[in-house]
Short mmCIF file of C-alpha atoms in Angstrom, two decimals:
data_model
loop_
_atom_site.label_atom_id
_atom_site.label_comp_id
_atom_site.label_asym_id
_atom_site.label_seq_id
_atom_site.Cartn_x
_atom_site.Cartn_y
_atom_site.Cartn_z
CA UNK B 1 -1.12 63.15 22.06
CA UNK B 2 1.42 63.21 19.19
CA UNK B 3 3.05 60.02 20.33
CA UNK B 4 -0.12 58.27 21.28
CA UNK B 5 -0.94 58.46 17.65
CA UNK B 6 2.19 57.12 16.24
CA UNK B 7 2.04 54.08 18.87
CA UNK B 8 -1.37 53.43 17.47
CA UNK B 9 -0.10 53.93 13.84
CA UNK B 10 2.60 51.90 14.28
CA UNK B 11 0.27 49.20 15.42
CA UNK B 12 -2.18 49.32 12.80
CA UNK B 13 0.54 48.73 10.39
CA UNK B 14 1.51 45.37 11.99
CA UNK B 15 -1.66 44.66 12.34
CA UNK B 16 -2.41 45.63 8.76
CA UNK B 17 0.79 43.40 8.19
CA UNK B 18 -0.65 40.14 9.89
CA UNK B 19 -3.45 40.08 8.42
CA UNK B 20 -2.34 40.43 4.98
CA UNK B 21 0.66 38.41 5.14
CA UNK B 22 0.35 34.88 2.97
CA UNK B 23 1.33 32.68 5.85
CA UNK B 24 -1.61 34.06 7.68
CA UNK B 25 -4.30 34.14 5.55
CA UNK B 26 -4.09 30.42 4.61
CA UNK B 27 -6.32 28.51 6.78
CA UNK B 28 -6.56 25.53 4.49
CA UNK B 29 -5.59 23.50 1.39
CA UNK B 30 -7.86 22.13 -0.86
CA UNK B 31 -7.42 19.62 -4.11
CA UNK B 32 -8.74 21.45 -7.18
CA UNK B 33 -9.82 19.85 -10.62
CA UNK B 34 -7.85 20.91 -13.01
CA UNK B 35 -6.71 19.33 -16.92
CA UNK B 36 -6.59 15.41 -17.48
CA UNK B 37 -4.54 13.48 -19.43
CA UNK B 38 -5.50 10.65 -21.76
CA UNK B 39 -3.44 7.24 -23.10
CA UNK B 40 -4.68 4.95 -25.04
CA UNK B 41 -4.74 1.29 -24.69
CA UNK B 42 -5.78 -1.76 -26.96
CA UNK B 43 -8.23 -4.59 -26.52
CA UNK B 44 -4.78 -6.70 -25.06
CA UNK B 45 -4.21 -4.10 -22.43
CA UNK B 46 -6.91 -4.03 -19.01
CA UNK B 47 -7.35 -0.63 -17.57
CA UNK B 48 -7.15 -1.75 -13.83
CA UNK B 49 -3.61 -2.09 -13.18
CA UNK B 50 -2.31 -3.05 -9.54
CA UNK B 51 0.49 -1.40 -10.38
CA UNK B 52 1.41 2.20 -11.73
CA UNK B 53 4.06 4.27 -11.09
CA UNK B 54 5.48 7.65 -11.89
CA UNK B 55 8.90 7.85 -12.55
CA UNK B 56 11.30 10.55 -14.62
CA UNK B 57 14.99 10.37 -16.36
CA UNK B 58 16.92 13.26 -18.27
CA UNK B 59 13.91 15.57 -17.18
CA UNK B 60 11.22 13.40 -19.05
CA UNK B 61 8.12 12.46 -17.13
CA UNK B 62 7.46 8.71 -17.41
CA UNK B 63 4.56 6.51 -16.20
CA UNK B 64 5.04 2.41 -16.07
CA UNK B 65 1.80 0.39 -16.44
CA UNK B 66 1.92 -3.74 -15.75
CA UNK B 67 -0.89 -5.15 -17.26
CA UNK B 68 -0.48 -8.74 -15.50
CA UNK B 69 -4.28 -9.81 -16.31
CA UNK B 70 -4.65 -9.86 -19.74
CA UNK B 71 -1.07 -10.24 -21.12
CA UNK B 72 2.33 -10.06 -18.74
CA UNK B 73 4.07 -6.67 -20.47
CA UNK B 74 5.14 -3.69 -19.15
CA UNK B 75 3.61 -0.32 -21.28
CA UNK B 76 5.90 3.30 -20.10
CA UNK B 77 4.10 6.33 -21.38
CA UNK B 78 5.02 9.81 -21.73
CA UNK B 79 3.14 12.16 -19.76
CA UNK B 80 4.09 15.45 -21.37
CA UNK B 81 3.32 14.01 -24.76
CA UNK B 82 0.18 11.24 -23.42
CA UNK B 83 1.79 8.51 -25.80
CA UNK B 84 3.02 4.96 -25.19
CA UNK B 85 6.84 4.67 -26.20
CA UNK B 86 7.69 1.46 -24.90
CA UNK B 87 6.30 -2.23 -24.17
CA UNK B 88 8.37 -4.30 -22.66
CA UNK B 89 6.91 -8.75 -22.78
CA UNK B 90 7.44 -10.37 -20.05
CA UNK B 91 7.72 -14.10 -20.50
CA UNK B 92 5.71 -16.75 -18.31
CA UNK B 93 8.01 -19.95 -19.11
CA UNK B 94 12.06 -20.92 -19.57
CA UNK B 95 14.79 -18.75 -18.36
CA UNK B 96 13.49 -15.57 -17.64
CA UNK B 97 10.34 -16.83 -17.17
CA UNK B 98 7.94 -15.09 -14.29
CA UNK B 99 4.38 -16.27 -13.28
CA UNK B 100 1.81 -14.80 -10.87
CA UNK B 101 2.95 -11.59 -11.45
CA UNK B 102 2.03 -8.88 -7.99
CA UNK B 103 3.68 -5.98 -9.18
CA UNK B 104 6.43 -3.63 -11.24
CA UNK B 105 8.55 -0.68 -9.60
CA UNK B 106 10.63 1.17 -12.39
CA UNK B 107 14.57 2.23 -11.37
CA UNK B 108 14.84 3.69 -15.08
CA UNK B 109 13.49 3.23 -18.43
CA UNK B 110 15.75 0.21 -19.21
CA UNK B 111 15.12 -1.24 -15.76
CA UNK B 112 12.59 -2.58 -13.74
CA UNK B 113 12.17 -4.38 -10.13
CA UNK B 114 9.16 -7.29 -11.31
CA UNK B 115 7.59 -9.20 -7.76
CA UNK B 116 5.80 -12.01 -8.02
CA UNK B 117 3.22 -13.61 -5.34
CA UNK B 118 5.60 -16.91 -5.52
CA UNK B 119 7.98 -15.41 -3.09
CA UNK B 120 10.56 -13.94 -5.95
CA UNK B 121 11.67 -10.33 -7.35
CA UNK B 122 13.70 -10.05 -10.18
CA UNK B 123 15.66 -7.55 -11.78
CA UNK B 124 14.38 -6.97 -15.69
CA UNK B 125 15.80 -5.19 -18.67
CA UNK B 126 14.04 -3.71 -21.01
CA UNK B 127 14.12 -6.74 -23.14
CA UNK B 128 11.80 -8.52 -20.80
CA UNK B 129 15.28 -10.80 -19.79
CA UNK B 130 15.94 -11.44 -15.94
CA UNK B 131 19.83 -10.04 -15.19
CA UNK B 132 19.13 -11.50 -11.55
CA UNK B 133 16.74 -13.35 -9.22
CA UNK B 134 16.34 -13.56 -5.32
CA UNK B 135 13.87 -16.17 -4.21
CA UNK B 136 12.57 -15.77 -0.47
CA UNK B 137 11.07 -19.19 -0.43
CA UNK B 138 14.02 -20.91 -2.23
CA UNK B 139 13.57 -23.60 0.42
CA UNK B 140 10.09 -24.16 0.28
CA UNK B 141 6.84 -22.09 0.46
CA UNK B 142 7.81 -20.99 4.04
CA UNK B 143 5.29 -17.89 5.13
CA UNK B 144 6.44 -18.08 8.98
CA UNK B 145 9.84 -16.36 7.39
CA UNK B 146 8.80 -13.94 5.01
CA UNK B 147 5.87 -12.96 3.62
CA UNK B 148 4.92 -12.80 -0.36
CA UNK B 149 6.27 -9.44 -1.90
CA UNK B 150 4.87 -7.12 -3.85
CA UNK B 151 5.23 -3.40 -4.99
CA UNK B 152 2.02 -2.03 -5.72
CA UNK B 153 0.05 1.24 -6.24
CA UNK B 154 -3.25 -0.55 -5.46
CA UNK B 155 -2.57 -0.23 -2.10
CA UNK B 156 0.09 1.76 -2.41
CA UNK B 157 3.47 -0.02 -1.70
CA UNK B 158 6.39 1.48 -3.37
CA UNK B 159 10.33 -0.14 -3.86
CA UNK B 160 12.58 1.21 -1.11
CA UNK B 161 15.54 1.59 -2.25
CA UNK B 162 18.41 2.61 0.34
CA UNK B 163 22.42 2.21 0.51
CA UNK B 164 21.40 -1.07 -2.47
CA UNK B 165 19.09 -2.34 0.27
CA UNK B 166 15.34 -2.79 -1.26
CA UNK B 167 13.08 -3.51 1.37
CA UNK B 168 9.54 -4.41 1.50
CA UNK B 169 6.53 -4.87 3.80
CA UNK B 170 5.53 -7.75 5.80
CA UNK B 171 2.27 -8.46 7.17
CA UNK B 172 0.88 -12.36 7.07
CA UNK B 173 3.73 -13.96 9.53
CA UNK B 174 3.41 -16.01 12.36
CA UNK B 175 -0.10 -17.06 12.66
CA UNK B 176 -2.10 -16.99 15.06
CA UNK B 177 -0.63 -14.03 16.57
CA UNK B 178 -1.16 -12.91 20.58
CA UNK B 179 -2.24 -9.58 21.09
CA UNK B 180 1.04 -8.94 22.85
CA UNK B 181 3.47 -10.41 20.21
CA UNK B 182 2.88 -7.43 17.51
CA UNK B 183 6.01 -5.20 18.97
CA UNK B 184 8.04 -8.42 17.96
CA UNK B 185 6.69 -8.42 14.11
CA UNK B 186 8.88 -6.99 11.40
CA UNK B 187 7.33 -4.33 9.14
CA UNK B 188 9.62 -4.35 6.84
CA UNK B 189 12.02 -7.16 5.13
CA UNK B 190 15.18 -6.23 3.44
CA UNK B 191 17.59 -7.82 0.62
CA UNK B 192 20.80 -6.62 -0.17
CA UNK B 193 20.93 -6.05 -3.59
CA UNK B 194 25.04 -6.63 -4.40
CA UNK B 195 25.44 -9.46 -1.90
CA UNK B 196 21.78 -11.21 -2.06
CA UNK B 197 21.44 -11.12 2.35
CA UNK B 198 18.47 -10.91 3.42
CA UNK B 199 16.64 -10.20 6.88
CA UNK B 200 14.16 -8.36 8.64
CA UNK B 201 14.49 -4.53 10.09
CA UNK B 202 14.29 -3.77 13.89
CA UNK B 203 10.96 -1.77 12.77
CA UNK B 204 7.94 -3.54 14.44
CA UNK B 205 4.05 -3.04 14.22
CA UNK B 206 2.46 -1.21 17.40
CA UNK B 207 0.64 -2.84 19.85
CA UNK B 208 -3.24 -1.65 18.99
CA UNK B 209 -4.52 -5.36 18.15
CA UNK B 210 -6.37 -5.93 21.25
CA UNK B 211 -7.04 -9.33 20.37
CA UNK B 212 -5.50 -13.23 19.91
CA UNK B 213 -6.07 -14.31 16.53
CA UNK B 214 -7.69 -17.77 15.99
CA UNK B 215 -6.01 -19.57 13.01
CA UNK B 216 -8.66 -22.53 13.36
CA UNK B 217 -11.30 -20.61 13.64
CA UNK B 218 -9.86 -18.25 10.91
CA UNK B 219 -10.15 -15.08 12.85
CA UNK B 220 -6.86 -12.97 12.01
CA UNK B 221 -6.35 -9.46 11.39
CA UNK B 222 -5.34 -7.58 7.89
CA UNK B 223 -2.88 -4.73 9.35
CA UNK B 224 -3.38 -3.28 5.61
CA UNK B 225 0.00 -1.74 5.30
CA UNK B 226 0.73 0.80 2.96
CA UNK B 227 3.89 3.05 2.87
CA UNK B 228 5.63 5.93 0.90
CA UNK B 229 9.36 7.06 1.01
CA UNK B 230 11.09 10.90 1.26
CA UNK B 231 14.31 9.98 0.25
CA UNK B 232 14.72 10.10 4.25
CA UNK B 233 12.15 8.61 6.20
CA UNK B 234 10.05 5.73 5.97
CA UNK B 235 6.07 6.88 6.06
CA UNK B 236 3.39 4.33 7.21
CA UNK B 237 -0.29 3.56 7.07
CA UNK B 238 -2.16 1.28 8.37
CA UNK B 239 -5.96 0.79 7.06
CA UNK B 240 -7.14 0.57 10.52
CA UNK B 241 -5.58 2.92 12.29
CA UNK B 242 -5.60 7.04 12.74
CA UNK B 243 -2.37 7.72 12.99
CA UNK B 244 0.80 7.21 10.56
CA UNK B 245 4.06 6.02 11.41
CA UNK B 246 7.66 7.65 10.52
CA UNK B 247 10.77 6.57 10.79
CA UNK B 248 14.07 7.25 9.13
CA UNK B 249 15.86 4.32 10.35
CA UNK B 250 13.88 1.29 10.42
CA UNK B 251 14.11 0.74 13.75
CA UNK B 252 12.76 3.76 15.63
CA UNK B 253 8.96 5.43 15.08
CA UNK B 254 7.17 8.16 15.59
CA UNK B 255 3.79 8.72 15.38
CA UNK B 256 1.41 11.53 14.02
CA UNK B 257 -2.14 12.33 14.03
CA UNK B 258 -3.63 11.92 9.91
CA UNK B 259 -7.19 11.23 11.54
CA UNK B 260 -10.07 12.11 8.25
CA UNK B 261 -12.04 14.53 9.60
CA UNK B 262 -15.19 12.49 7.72
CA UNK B 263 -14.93 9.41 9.75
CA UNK B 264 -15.05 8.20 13.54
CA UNK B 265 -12.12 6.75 15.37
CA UNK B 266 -10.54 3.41 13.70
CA UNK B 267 -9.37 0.51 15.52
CA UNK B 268 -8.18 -2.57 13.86
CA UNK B 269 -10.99 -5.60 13.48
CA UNK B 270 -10.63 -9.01 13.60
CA UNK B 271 -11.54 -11.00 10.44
CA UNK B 272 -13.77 -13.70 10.86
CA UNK B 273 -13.41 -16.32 8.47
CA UNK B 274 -16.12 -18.43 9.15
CA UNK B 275 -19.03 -16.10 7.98
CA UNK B 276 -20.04 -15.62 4.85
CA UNK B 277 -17.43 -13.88 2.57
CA UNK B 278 -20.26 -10.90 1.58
CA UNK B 279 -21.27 -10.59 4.94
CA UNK B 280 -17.70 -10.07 5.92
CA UNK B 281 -16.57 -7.64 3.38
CA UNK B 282 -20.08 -5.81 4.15
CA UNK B 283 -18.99 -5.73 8.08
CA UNK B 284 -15.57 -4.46 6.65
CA UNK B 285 -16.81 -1.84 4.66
CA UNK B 286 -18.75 0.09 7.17
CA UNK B 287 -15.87 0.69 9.28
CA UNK B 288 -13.52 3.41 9.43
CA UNK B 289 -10.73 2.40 7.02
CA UNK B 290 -7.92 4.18 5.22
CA UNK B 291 -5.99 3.27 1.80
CA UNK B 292 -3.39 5.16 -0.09
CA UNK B 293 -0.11 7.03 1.60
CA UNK B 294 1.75 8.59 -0.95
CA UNK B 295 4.10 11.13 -0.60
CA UNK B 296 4.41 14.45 -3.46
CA UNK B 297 8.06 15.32 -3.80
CA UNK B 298 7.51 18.49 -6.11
CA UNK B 299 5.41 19.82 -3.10
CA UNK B 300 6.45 18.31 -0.10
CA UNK B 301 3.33 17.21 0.85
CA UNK B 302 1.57 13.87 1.90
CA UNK B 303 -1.95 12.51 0.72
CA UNK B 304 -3.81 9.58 2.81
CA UNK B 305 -6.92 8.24 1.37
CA UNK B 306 -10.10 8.00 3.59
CA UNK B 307 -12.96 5.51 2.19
CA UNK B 308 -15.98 6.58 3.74
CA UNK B 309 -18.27 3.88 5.17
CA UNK B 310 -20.63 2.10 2.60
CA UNK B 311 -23.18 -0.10 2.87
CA UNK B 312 -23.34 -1.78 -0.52
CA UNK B 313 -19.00 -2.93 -0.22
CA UNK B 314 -18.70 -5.81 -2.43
CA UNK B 315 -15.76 -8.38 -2.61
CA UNK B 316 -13.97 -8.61 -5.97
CA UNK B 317 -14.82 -5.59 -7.21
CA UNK B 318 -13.32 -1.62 -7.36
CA UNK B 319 -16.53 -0.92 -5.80
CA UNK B 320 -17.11 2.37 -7.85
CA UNK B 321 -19.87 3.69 -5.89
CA UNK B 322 -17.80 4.75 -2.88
CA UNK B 323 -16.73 7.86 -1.89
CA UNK B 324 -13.35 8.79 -0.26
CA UNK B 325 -11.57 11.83 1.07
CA UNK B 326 -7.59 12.85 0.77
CA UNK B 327 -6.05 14.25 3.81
CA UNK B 328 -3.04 16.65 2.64
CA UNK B 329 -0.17 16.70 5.59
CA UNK B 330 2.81 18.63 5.44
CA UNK B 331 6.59 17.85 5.82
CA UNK B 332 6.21 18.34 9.39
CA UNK B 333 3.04 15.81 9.59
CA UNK B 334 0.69 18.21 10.11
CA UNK B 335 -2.74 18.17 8.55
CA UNK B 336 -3.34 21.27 6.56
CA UNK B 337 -6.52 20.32 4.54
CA UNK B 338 -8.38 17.10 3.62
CA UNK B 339 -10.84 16.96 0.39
CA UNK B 340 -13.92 14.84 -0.44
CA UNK B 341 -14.33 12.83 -3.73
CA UNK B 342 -17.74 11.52 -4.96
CA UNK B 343 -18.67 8.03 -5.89
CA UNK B 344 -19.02 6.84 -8.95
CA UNK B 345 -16.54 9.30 -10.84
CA UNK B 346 -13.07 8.62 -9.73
CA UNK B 347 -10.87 5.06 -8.93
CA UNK B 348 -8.57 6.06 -6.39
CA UNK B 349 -6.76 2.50 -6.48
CA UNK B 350 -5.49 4.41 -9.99
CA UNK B 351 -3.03 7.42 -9.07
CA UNK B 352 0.04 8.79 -9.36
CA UNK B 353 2.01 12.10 -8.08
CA UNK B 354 3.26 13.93 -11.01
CA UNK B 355 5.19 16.95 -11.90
CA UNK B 356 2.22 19.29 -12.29
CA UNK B 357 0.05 17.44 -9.43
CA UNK B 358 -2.15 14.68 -8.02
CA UNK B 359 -2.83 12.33 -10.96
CA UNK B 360 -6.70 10.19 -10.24
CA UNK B 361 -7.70 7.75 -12.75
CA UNK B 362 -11.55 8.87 -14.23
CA UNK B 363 -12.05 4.93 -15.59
CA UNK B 364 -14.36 3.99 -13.26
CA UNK B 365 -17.08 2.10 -14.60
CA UNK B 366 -19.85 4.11 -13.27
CA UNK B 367 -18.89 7.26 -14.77
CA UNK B 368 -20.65 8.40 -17.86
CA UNK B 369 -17.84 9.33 -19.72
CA UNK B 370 -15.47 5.56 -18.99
CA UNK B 371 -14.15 4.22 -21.44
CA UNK B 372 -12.09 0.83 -20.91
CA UNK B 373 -9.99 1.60 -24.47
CA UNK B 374 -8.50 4.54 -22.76
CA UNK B 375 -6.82 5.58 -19.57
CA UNK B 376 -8.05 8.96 -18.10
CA UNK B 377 -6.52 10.68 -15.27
CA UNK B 378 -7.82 14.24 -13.80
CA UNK B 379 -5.09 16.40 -12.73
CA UNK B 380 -5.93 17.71 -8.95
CA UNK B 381 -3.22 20.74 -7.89
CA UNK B 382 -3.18 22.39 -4.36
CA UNK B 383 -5.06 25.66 -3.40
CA UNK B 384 -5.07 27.64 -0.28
CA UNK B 385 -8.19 28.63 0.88
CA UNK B 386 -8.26 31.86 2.17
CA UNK B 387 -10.64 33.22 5.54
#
């Protein structure tokens, strides 16, 4: 009798142990509100950016702004401190002129990778002066090559940099496009940054178009690529599709589930053209879609936007009214949690991952408390949540 009651003692303690131990007890991982930071801009500067990026040297926390609608500059902020301690002009005409402007990736506070939609990235100083130039369509606007480039946060498109090879997405080549010819599609272009080669990497799209595109008719899919980079592996998105991509060569991919629990299954949809542009966007927008893939170093963690289906979808606009959701993977792909965001209160075009968090701009011009003098981000940190 004794030893009956030391075997069951001995069991209640691991079971006591299980159920209390941390790894256990988390079933799920939530965003959570916390502080937000504030930086002000002027009447020269517009709030929407297409392109924002966190970025840090000597243990300062930086964030680049290009403001390419109403003036071409550059504005880096400090985080810690919310104040702007640089602006950097860029120039639109002579030598280190740059026009049509599509985006700004920072490699330090002196330098900066500037793409253009004319088929050109340059390297820039912090002087606004061009130290060197690669021009894809050098030869003439040629978009059965290589497609326009363009490092973004609007849909989030970050510079790879690996062994001083940048590369970059591709996604508009070879119209019309067969249902079967995906696999033989590039996702990614490269340049060598020291010797100025450039090419395409063995990594193709997968075959989930189901249709032939019609370039007379103007039928053609969007694959809506977006990406983010470990430092390893290569992380992919499309905006019609449930799964993400990884790869860690370029060539080779595998893929994981990063399904929103919010929406039903997405399939990619052919664009028709010939409609009406409202009635297209409106078709669009009630569809299951995904945005954002971004990928939180401090936490080793990855957040995919989910923009739930809307009726009211317009074209040309940040469409403030809709509501999205952020599914949280782990490093092993593995959905652990996925939060909801409201309408009208949030522009989820405008993040960044920080040191301290998930960084989501608050100027969206439904909210009560916008404000287009001033750039607003809400802090959101991760929190277990418990049985």
């Amino acid at each position: 009798m004794k030893n009956t009651w030391n075997i069951l003692f001995v069991l209640f303690l691991l079971f006591e142990t299980a159920c209390n131990s941390p790894s256990q007890s988390i079933k799920n991982t939530d965003l959570v509100a916390e502080d937000s930071i504030c930086f002000p801009i002027d009447e020269h500067t517009y709030y929407a950016s297409k392109s924002i990026f966190q970025f840090e040297e000597n243990g300062h926390e930086y964030l680049s702004f290009l403001d390419a609608e109403y003036s071409q500059k550059i504005n880096i902020y400090d985080i810690k401190n919310q104040k702007l301690i640089k602006t950097i002009l860029l120039q639109k005409e002579g030598p280190n002129g740059m026009n049509v402007l599509s985006g700004c990736h920072p490699l330090n506070l002196n330098h900066f990778i500037i793409t253009s939609w004319n088929g050109t990235f340059s390297l820039v100083n912090d002087k606004g002066e061009i130290e060197k130039k690669f021009d894809f369509w050098e030869k003439g606007v040629n978009f059965q090559e290589f497609d326009h480039i363009s490092f973004s946060s609007y849909s989030y498109k970050p510079a790879i940099i690996k062994d001083s090879i940048l590369y970059f997405s591709q996604s508009f080549l070879k119209h019309p496009r067969k249902k079967s010819d995906w696999n033989k599609i590039p996702m990614f272009a490269f340049a060598n940054l020291n010797t100025g080669k450039t090419g395409w990497s063995e990594l193709r799209y997968p075959l989930i178009f189901n249709k032939d595109e019609d370039f007379k008719n103007v039928k053609l899919y969007d694959p809506e690529i977006c990406y983010t980079y470990t430092g390893k592996d290569v992380v992919i998105s499309l905006g019609q599709y449930d799964s993400i991509m990884v790869s860690s060569d370029f060539k080779h991919k595998i893929s994981y589930n990063a399904k929103s629990r919010y929406l039903a299954h997405a399939y990619p949809h052919l664009q028709d053209g010939q409609i009406d542009l409202f009635k297209n966007i409106q078709i669009q927008g009630k569809l299951p879609h995904y945005s954002h893939l971004m990928y939180d170093k401090y936490r080793k963690v990855f957040y995919r936007f989910a923009l739930m289906p809307d009726d009211n979808i317009k074209p040309f606009s940040n469409n403030p009214h809709q509501s999205f959701s952020i599914i949280i993977l782990n490093k092993d792909y593995e959905i652990i949690g996925e939060t909801k965001f409201p309408g009208n209160t949030y522009t989820h075009h405008l993040c960044f991952v920080g040191k301290k968090g998930l960084y989501i701009s608050e100027n969206n011009e439904n909210n009560p408390q916008f404000d287009e003098n001033k750039l607003v981000f809400r802090c959101f940190t991760l929190q277990g949540r418990k049985k």
